[in-house]
PDB file of C-alpha atoms in Angstrom:
ATOM      1  CA  MET Q   1       0.000   0.000   0.000  1.00 33.00           C
ATOM      2  CA  ARG Q   2       1.224   3.485  -0.752  1.00 40.00           C
ATOM      3  CA  ALA Q   3       2.020   4.897   2.676  1.00 39.00           C
ATOM      4  CA  ALA Q   4       2.452   8.372   1.235  1.00 40.00           C
ATOM      5  CA  LEU Q   5      -1.186   8.460   0.199  1.00 45.00           C
ATOM      6  CA  CYS Q   6      -2.144   7.844   3.811  1.00 43.00           C
ATOM      7  CA  ARG Q   7      -0.443  11.136   4.591  1.00 41.00           C
ATOM      8  CA  LEU Q   8      -2.495  12.745   1.839  1.00 43.00           C
ATOM      9  CA  VAL Q   9      -5.547  12.614   4.056  1.00 43.00           C
ATOM     10  CA  GLY Q  10      -3.871  12.241   7.418  1.00 40.00           C
ATOM     11  CA  LEU Q  11      -5.350   8.835   8.190  1.00 41.00           C
ATOM     12  CA  ALA Q  12      -4.453   5.140   7.945  1.00 34.00           C
ATOM     13  CA  LEU Q  13      -6.053   3.632   4.885  1.00 37.00           C
ATOM     14  CA  LEU Q  14      -5.262   0.246   6.365  1.00 35.00           C
ATOM     15  CA  LEU Q  15      -8.295   0.800   8.564  1.00 36.00           C
ATOM     16  CA  LEU Q  16     -10.376   1.327   5.474  1.00 37.00           C
ATOM     17  CA  LEU Q  17      -9.092  -1.827   3.828  1.00 37.00           C
ATOM     18  CA  GLY Q  18      -9.553  -3.810   7.005  1.00 39.00           C
ATOM     19  CA  ALA Q  19     -13.206  -2.785   7.036  1.00 39.00           C
ATOM     20  CA  GLY Q  20     -13.879  -4.938   4.004  1.00 39.00           C
ATOM     21  CA  ALA Q  21     -12.965  -2.792   1.033  1.00 41.00           C
ATOM     22  CA  ALA Q  22     -11.708  -4.525  -2.087  1.00 43.00           C
ATOM     23  CA  GLN Q  23      -8.107  -5.732  -1.786  1.00 50.00           C
ATOM     24  CA  ALA Q  24      -7.105  -4.581  -5.266  1.00 57.00           C
ATOM     25  CA  HIS Q  25      -6.881  -1.205  -6.979  1.00 63.00           C
ATOM     26  CA  PRO Q  26      -8.467   1.268  -6.947  1.00 77.00           C
ATOM     27  CA  HIS Q  27      -8.992   2.028  -3.243  1.00 77.00           C
ATOM     28  CA  VAL Q  28     -10.268   5.601  -3.436  1.00 86.00           C
ATOM     29  CA  TRP Q  29     -12.781   7.158  -5.831  1.00 90.00           C
ATOM     30  CA  ILE Q  30     -12.828  10.867  -6.617  1.00 94.00           C
ATOM     31  CA  THR Q  31     -15.346  12.842  -8.653  1.00 97.00           C
ATOM     32  CA  ALA Q  32     -13.573  15.877 -10.073  1.00 97.00           C
ATOM     33  CA  THR Q  33     -14.223  19.204 -11.741  1.00 98.00           C
ATOM     34  CA  SER Q  34     -11.476  21.379 -13.205  1.00 98.00           C
ATOM     35  CA  GLU Q  35     -11.105  24.952 -14.381  1.00 98.00           C
ATOM     36  CA  VAL Q  36      -8.407  26.232 -16.703  1.00 98.00           C
ATOM     37  CA  LEU Q  37      -7.614  29.797 -15.601  1.00 98.00           C
ATOM     38  CA  TYR Q  38      -6.868  32.535 -18.130  1.00 98.00           C
ATOM     39  CA  ALA Q  39      -5.479  36.044 -17.747  1.00 98.00           C
ATOM     40  CA  PRO Q  40      -6.991  39.013 -19.650  1.00 96.00           C
ATOM     41  CA  ASP Q  41      -4.284  38.703 -22.339  1.00 96.00           C
ATOM     42  CA  GLY Q  42      -5.378  35.131 -23.111  1.00 96.00           C
ATOM     43  CA  SER Q  43      -2.480  33.389 -21.389  1.00 97.00           C
ATOM     44  CA  ILE Q  44      -3.098  30.417 -19.094  1.00 98.00           C
ATOM     45  CA  THR Q  45      -2.144  31.039 -15.472  1.00 98.00           C
ATOM     46  CA  GLY Q  46      -3.164  27.825 -13.727  1.00 98.00           C
ATOM     47  CA  VAL Q  47      -5.720  25.147 -12.949  1.00 98.00           C
ATOM     48  CA  ARG Q  48      -8.363  25.018 -10.241  1.00 98.00           C
ATOM     49  CA  HIS Q  49      -9.637  21.640  -9.007  1.00 98.00           C
ATOM     50  CA  ALA Q  50     -12.513  20.437  -6.859  1.00 98.00           C
ATOM     51  CA  TRP Q  51     -12.260  16.791  -5.827  1.00 97.00           C
ATOM     52  CA  THR Q  52     -15.113  15.027  -4.036  1.00 96.00           C
ATOM     53  CA  PHE Q  53     -14.101  11.852  -2.177  1.00 93.00           C
ATOM     54  CA  ASP Q  54     -16.196   8.701  -1.978  1.00 90.00           C
ATOM     55  CA  ASP Q  55     -18.394   8.360   1.106  1.00 88.00           C
ATOM     56  CA  MET Q  56     -16.428   5.624   2.845  1.00 84.00           C
ATOM     57  CA  PHE Q  57     -13.120   7.404   2.436  1.00 84.00           C
ATOM     58  CA  ALA Q  58     -14.601  10.669   3.687  1.00 85.00           C
ATOM     59  CA  THR Q  59     -15.941   8.939   6.790  1.00 82.00           C
ATOM     60  CA  TYR Q  60     -12.475   7.755   7.793  1.00 80.00           C
ATOM     61  CA  ALA Q  61     -10.850  11.064   6.869  1.00 81.00           C
ATOM     62  CA  LEU Q  62     -13.123  12.897   9.300  1.00 85.00           C
ATOM     63  CA  GLN Q  63     -12.412  10.634  12.258  1.00 80.00           C
ATOM     64  CA  GLY Q  64     -10.946  12.580  15.168  1.00 78.00           C
ATOM     65  CA  ILE Q  65     -12.001  15.979  13.835  1.00 83.00           C
ATOM     66  CA  GLU Q  66     -14.239  17.787  16.305  1.00 80.00           C
ATOM     67  CA  ALA Q  67     -17.184  19.781  15.028  1.00 80.00           C
ATOM     68  CA  LYS Q  68     -19.231  22.330  16.964  1.00 82.00           C
ATOM     69  CA  THR Q  69     -22.342  21.069  15.200  1.00 81.00           C
ATOM     70  CA  LYS Q  70     -22.832  17.323  14.991  1.00 76.00           C
ATOM     71  CA  GLY Q  71     -22.663  16.076  11.416  1.00 74.00           C
ATOM     72  CA  ALA Q  72     -21.395  19.408  10.078  1.00 85.00           C
ATOM     73  CA  TYR Q  73     -17.854  20.658   9.592  1.00 90.00           C
ATOM     74  CA  SER Q  74     -16.782  24.222   8.860  1.00 90.00           C
ATOM     75  CA  ARG Q  75     -13.872  25.144   6.610  1.00 91.00           C
ATOM     76  CA  GLU Q  76     -12.029  26.310   9.698  1.00 92.00           C
ATOM     77  CA  GLU Q  77     -12.486  22.947  11.410  1.00 92.00           C
ATOM     78  CA  LEU Q  78     -11.210  21.192   8.296  1.00 92.00           C
ATOM     79  CA  SER Q  79      -8.299  23.582   7.653  1.00 92.00           C
ATOM     80  CA  SER Q  80      -5.607  21.362   9.167  1.00 89.00           C
ATOM     81  CA  LEU Q  81      -6.741  18.373   7.101  1.00 87.00           C
ATOM     82  CA  ALA Q  82      -6.847  20.537   3.966  1.00 90.00           C
ATOM     83  CA  GLN Q  83      -3.260  21.651   4.566  1.00 91.00           C
ATOM     84  CA  THR Q  84      -2.122  18.048   5.002  1.00 86.00           C
ATOM     85  CA  ASN Q  85      -3.851  17.155   1.741  1.00 85.00           C
ATOM     86  CA  VAL Q  86      -2.242  19.779  -0.465  1.00 88.00           C
ATOM     87  CA  GLU Q  87       1.211  19.430   1.078  1.00 88.00           C
ATOM     88  CA  SER Q  88       1.193  15.689   0.419  1.00 85.00           C
ATOM     89  CA  LEU Q  89      -0.102  16.077  -3.121  1.00 88.00           C
ATOM     90  CA  LYS Q  90       3.249  17.482  -4.213  1.00 87.00           C
ATOM     91  CA  GLU Q  91       4.788  14.018  -3.996  1.00 85.00           C
ATOM     92  CA  PHE Q  92       2.342  12.861  -6.673  1.00 87.00           C
ATOM     93  CA  ALA Q  93       2.672  15.919  -8.949  1.00 92.00           C
ATOM     94  CA  TYR Q  94      -0.857  16.809  -7.816  1.00 94.00           C
ATOM     95  CA  PHE Q  95      -2.147  14.041 -10.123  1.00 94.00           C
ATOM     96  CA  THR Q  96      -2.244  16.845 -12.702  1.00 97.00           C
ATOM     97  CA  PHE Q  97      -0.194  16.763 -15.904  1.00 97.00           C
ATOM     98  CA  PHE Q  98      -0.099  19.800 -18.182  1.00 97.00           C
ATOM     99  CA  LYS Q  99       1.430  20.278 -21.624  1.00 97.00           C
ATOM    100  CA  ALA Q 100       1.488  23.484 -23.676  1.00 98.00           C
ATOM    101  CA  ASP Q 101       2.134  22.824 -27.361  1.00 98.00           C
ATOM    102  CA  GLY Q 102       3.630  19.487 -26.365  1.00 97.00           C
ATOM    103  CA  LYS Q 103       5.947  20.862 -23.654  1.00 97.00           C
ATOM    104  CA  LYS Q 104       5.480  19.811 -20.039  1.00 97.00           C
ATOM    105  CA  GLN Q 105       4.671  22.645 -17.655  1.00 97.00           C
ATOM    106  CA  LYS Q 106       5.365  22.836 -13.929  1.00 96.00           C
ATOM    107  CA  PHE Q 107       3.158  24.176 -11.164  1.00 97.00           C
ATOM    108  CA  GLN Q 108       3.861  26.318  -8.140  1.00 96.00           C
ATOM    109  CA  GLU Q 109       2.667  25.334  -4.668  1.00 95.00           C
ATOM    110  CA  PRO Q 110      -1.151  25.101  -4.353  1.00 96.00           C
ATOM    111  CA  VAL Q 111      -3.018  28.221  -3.217  1.00 97.00           C
ATOM    112  CA  ASP Q 112      -6.599  29.027  -2.191  1.00 97.00           C
ATOM    113  CA  TYR Q 113      -7.100  25.537  -0.829  1.00 97.00           C
ATOM    114  CA  PHE Q 114      -9.851  24.380   1.512  1.00 97.00           C
ATOM    115  CA  LEU Q 115     -12.094  21.441   2.309  1.00 95.00           C
ATOM    116  CA  ASP Q 116     -15.853  21.670   2.543  1.00 93.00           C
ATOM    117  CA  TYR Q 117     -18.396  19.190   3.817  1.00 93.00           C
ATOM    118  CA  ASP Q 118     -21.924  19.205   2.444  1.00 90.00           C
ATOM    119  CA  LYS Q 119     -24.609  16.547   2.726  1.00 85.00           C
ATOM    120  CA  GLY Q 120     -22.088  13.872   3.635  1.00 86.00           C
ATOM    121  CA  GLN Q 121     -19.657  14.773   0.858  1.00 91.00           C
ATOM    122  CA  LEU Q 122     -16.085  15.910   1.508  1.00 93.00           C
ATOM    123  CA  THR Q 123     -14.574  18.047  -1.265  1.00 96.00           C
ATOM    124  CA  LEU Q 124     -11.045  19.394  -1.607  1.00 96.00           C
ATOM    125  CA  HIS Q 125     -10.694  22.678  -3.504  1.00 97.00           C
ATOM    126  CA  PHE Q 126      -7.303  24.027  -4.584  1.00 97.00           C
ATOM    127  CA  THR Q 127      -5.617  26.110  -7.276  1.00 98.00           C
ATOM    128  CA  LEU Q 128      -2.367  25.217  -9.026  1.00 98.00           C
ATOM    129  CA  PRO Q 129      -0.650  28.314 -10.479  1.00 98.00           C
ATOM    130  CA  LEU Q 130       1.730  27.636 -13.348  1.00 98.00           C
ATOM    131  CA  LYS Q 131       5.400  28.442 -12.786  1.00 97.00           C
ATOM    132  CA  ALA Q 132       5.043  30.862 -15.684  1.00 97.00           C
ATOM    133  CA  PRO Q 133       1.955  31.804 -17.753  1.00 97.00           C
ATOM    134  CA  VAL Q 134       1.763  30.220 -21.197  1.00 98.00           C
ATOM    135  CA  LYS Q 135      -0.176  31.066 -24.344  1.00 97.00           C
ATOM    136  CA  PRO Q 136      -0.222  27.861 -26.393  1.00 97.00           C
ATOM    137  CA  LYS Q 137      -2.227  27.038 -29.464  1.00 97.00           C
ATOM    138  CA  GLN Q 138      -2.997  23.736 -27.797  1.00 98.00           C
ATOM    139  CA  LEU Q 139      -2.947  22.653 -24.175  1.00 97.00           C
ATOM    140  CA  VAL Q 140      -3.429  19.113 -22.928  1.00 98.00           C
ATOM    141  CA  LEU Q 141      -4.413  18.659 -19.292  1.00 98.00           C
ATOM    142  CA  GLU Q 142      -4.625  15.159 -17.813  1.00 96.00           C
ATOM    143  CA  VAL Q 143      -5.884  14.190 -14.360  1.00 95.00           C
ATOM    144  CA  PHE Q 144      -5.081  10.682 -13.124  1.00 92.00           C
ATOM    145  CA  ASP Q 145      -3.143   8.600 -10.623  1.00 88.00           C
ATOM    146  CA  PRO Q 146      -0.425   6.620 -12.474  1.00 86.00           C
ATOM    147  CA  SER Q 147      -0.677   3.705 -10.039  1.00 79.00           C
ATOM    148  CA  PHE Q 148      -4.508   3.728 -10.164  1.00 80.00           C
ATOM    149  CA  PHE Q 149      -4.692   3.745  -6.359  1.00 82.00           C
ATOM    150  CA  ILE Q 150      -7.188   6.561  -6.910  1.00 85.00           C
ATOM    151  CA  ASP Q 151      -9.838   6.389  -9.612  1.00 88.00           C
ATOM    152  CA  PHE Q 152     -10.592   9.902 -10.908  1.00 93.00           C
ATOM    153  CA  LYS Q 153     -13.916  10.484 -12.660  1.00 94.00           C
ATOM    154  CA  MET Q 154     -14.811  13.865 -14.104  1.00 96.00           C
ATOM    155  CA  ALA Q 155     -18.229  15.045 -12.945  1.00 97.00           C
ATOM    156  CA  ASP Q 156     -21.212  14.344 -15.174  1.00 96.00           C
ATOM    157  CA  LYS Q 157     -22.338  17.985 -15.050  1.00 95.00           C
ATOM    158  CA  ASP Q 158     -19.956  20.838 -15.959  1.00 96.00           C
ATOM    159  CA  PRO Q 159     -16.776  18.748 -15.551  1.00 98.00           C
ATOM    160  CA  VAL Q 160     -14.470  21.361 -17.139  1.00 98.00           C
ATOM    161  CA  ARG Q 161     -14.637  25.134 -17.393  1.00 97.00           C
ATOM    162  CA  LEU Q 162     -12.454  27.626 -19.216  1.00 98.00           C
ATOM    163  CA  ALA Q 163     -12.358  30.640 -16.884  1.00 98.00           C
ATOM    164  CA  GLY Q 164     -11.714  33.792 -18.893  1.00 96.00           C
ATOM    165  CA  ALA Q 165     -10.601  32.018 -22.076  1.00 97.00           C
ATOM    166  CA  PRO Q 166     -10.692  33.799 -25.453  1.00 96.00           C
ATOM    167  CA  SER Q 167     -14.021  33.141 -27.172  1.00 94.00           C
ATOM    168  CA  ALA Q 168     -12.404  31.285 -30.071  1.00 95.00           C
ATOM    169  CA  CYS Q 169     -10.901  28.581 -27.845  1.00 97.00           C
ATOM    170  CA  GLN Q 170     -12.481  25.144 -28.136  1.00 97.00           C
ATOM    171  CA  MET Q 171     -12.375  22.513 -25.399  1.00 97.00           C
ATOM    172  CA  GLN Q 172     -12.774  18.745 -25.617  1.00 97.00           C
ATOM    173  CA  LEU Q 173     -12.909  16.220 -22.765  1.00 97.00           C
ATOM    174  CA  GLN Q 174     -11.910  12.627 -23.422  1.00 95.00           C
ATOM    175  CA  ARG Q 175     -13.264  10.409 -20.687  1.00 93.00           C
ATOM    176  CA  PRO Q 176     -11.474   7.109 -20.010  1.00 85.00           C
ATOM    177  CA  ASN Q 177     -12.981   3.659 -19.971  1.00 78.00           C
ATOM    178  CA  ASP Q 178     -13.617   2.131 -16.569  1.00 67.00           C
ATOM    179  CA  GLY Q 179     -10.420   0.366 -15.507  1.00 52.00           C
ATOM    180  CA  THR Q 180     -11.707  -0.935 -12.167  1.00 57.00           C
ATOM    181  CA  ALA Q 181     -12.515  -4.479 -13.274  1.00 50.00           C
ATOM    182  CA  SER Q 182      -9.156  -5.064 -14.945  1.00 58.00           C
ATOM    183  CA  ALA Q 183      -7.251  -3.480 -12.044  1.00 52.00           C
ATOM    184  CA  GLN Q 184      -8.966  -5.665  -9.454  1.00 53.00           C
ATOM    185  CA  ALA Q 185      -7.984  -8.766 -11.409  1.00 48.00           C
ATOM    186  CA  MET Q 186      -4.288  -7.950 -10.993  1.00 56.00           C
ATOM    187  CA  ASN Q 187      -1.885  -8.684  -8.176  1.00 53.00           C
ATOM    188  CA  GLU Q 188      -1.777  -5.786  -5.703  1.00 55.00           C
ATOM    189  CA  GLN Q 189       2.016  -5.919  -5.452  1.00 55.00           C
ATOM    190  CA  THR Q 190       2.441  -5.070  -9.109  1.00 52.00           C
ATOM    191  CA  PHE Q 191       1.049  -1.584  -8.470  1.00 52.00           C
ATOM    192  CA  LEU Q 192       3.797  -0.634  -6.042  1.00 54.00           C
ATOM    193  CA  ASP Q 193       6.648   1.638  -7.142  1.00 56.00           C
ATOM    194  CA  GLY Q 194       8.632  -0.254  -9.755  1.00 53.00           C
ATOM    195  CA  GLY Q 195       5.923  -2.864 -10.233  1.00 53.00           C
ATOM    196  CA  ALA Q 196       4.752  -3.990 -13.643  1.00 49.00           C
ATOM    197  CA  ASN Q 197       1.582  -1.895 -13.359  1.00 52.00           C
ATOM    198  CA  ALA Q 198       3.080   1.160 -11.622  1.00 52.00           C
ATOM    199  CA  ASN Q 199       1.855   3.369 -14.481  1.00 64.00           C
ATOM    200  CA  PHE Q 200      -1.390   1.489 -15.118  1.00 66.00           C
ATOM    201  CA  GLY Q 201      -3.532   4.557 -14.397  1.00 65.00           C
ATOM    202  CA  ALA Q 202      -2.169   6.456 -17.399  1.00 79.00           C
ATOM    203  CA  MET Q 203      -4.449   4.324 -19.578  1.00 81.00           C
ATOM    204  CA  PHE Q 204      -7.448   5.768 -17.729  1.00 78.00           C
ATOM    205  CA  ALA Q 205      -6.476   9.442 -17.665  1.00 89.00           C
ATOM    206  CA  ASN Q 206      -9.088  12.151 -18.046  1.00 94.00           C
ATOM    207  CA  LYS Q 207      -7.747  14.145 -21.003  1.00 95.00           C
ATOM    208  CA  ILE Q 208      -8.754  17.767 -21.523  1.00 97.00           C
ATOM    209  CA  THR Q 209      -7.650  19.393 -24.774  1.00 98.00           C
ATOM    210  CA  VAL Q 210      -8.060  23.107 -25.530  1.00 98.00           C
ATOM    211  CA  ASP Q 211      -7.288  24.534 -28.965  1.00 98.00           C
ATOM    212  CA  CYS Q 212      -6.962  28.281 -29.472  1.00 96.00           C
ATOM    213  CA  PRO Q 213      -6.304  29.852 -32.885  1.00 89.00           C
TER     214      PRO Q 213
END
């Protein structure tokens, strides 16, 4: 099991697995929305994500966090957990891979991050500023976990937004096939670092392409 991912949410996922979850990948399910952020001059400045965790994972993540109102958690009460999340994401390149005209781009540290809890759903919000703004004719943004420990699904409604993009830009979302069945048929050890399936999740990446003339 990837111990680093335990730090991502500040809890022991072994407890989750011991509670009867499937013993093969994936172990965590996230429903995501993404925004590509544009400056007034048409350059891309970063990406904003909102990731909603599956119910079982959220239940364990919230253990030990005190709330003034039973069954409700404020952003302030979740602030420490949110900080742990975004700090640990760096180790995994934020599960966000960005190319501008075919060239890989790097992100700065996350900003404007917080967790919210609504109707039993725990959602992490954060913004990834680019190291330097870019103005490509084509950008390709992929969201996935290479080891497929986490299964990312883009939301059914409004999965991707272009915030402030020039009107001529066109966006396309390529959704992956469901890799859960094939992943669960494989040996868990092969997903560990260096294992035969360490980059299995790349086959199930959510691929966002934006073309601007």
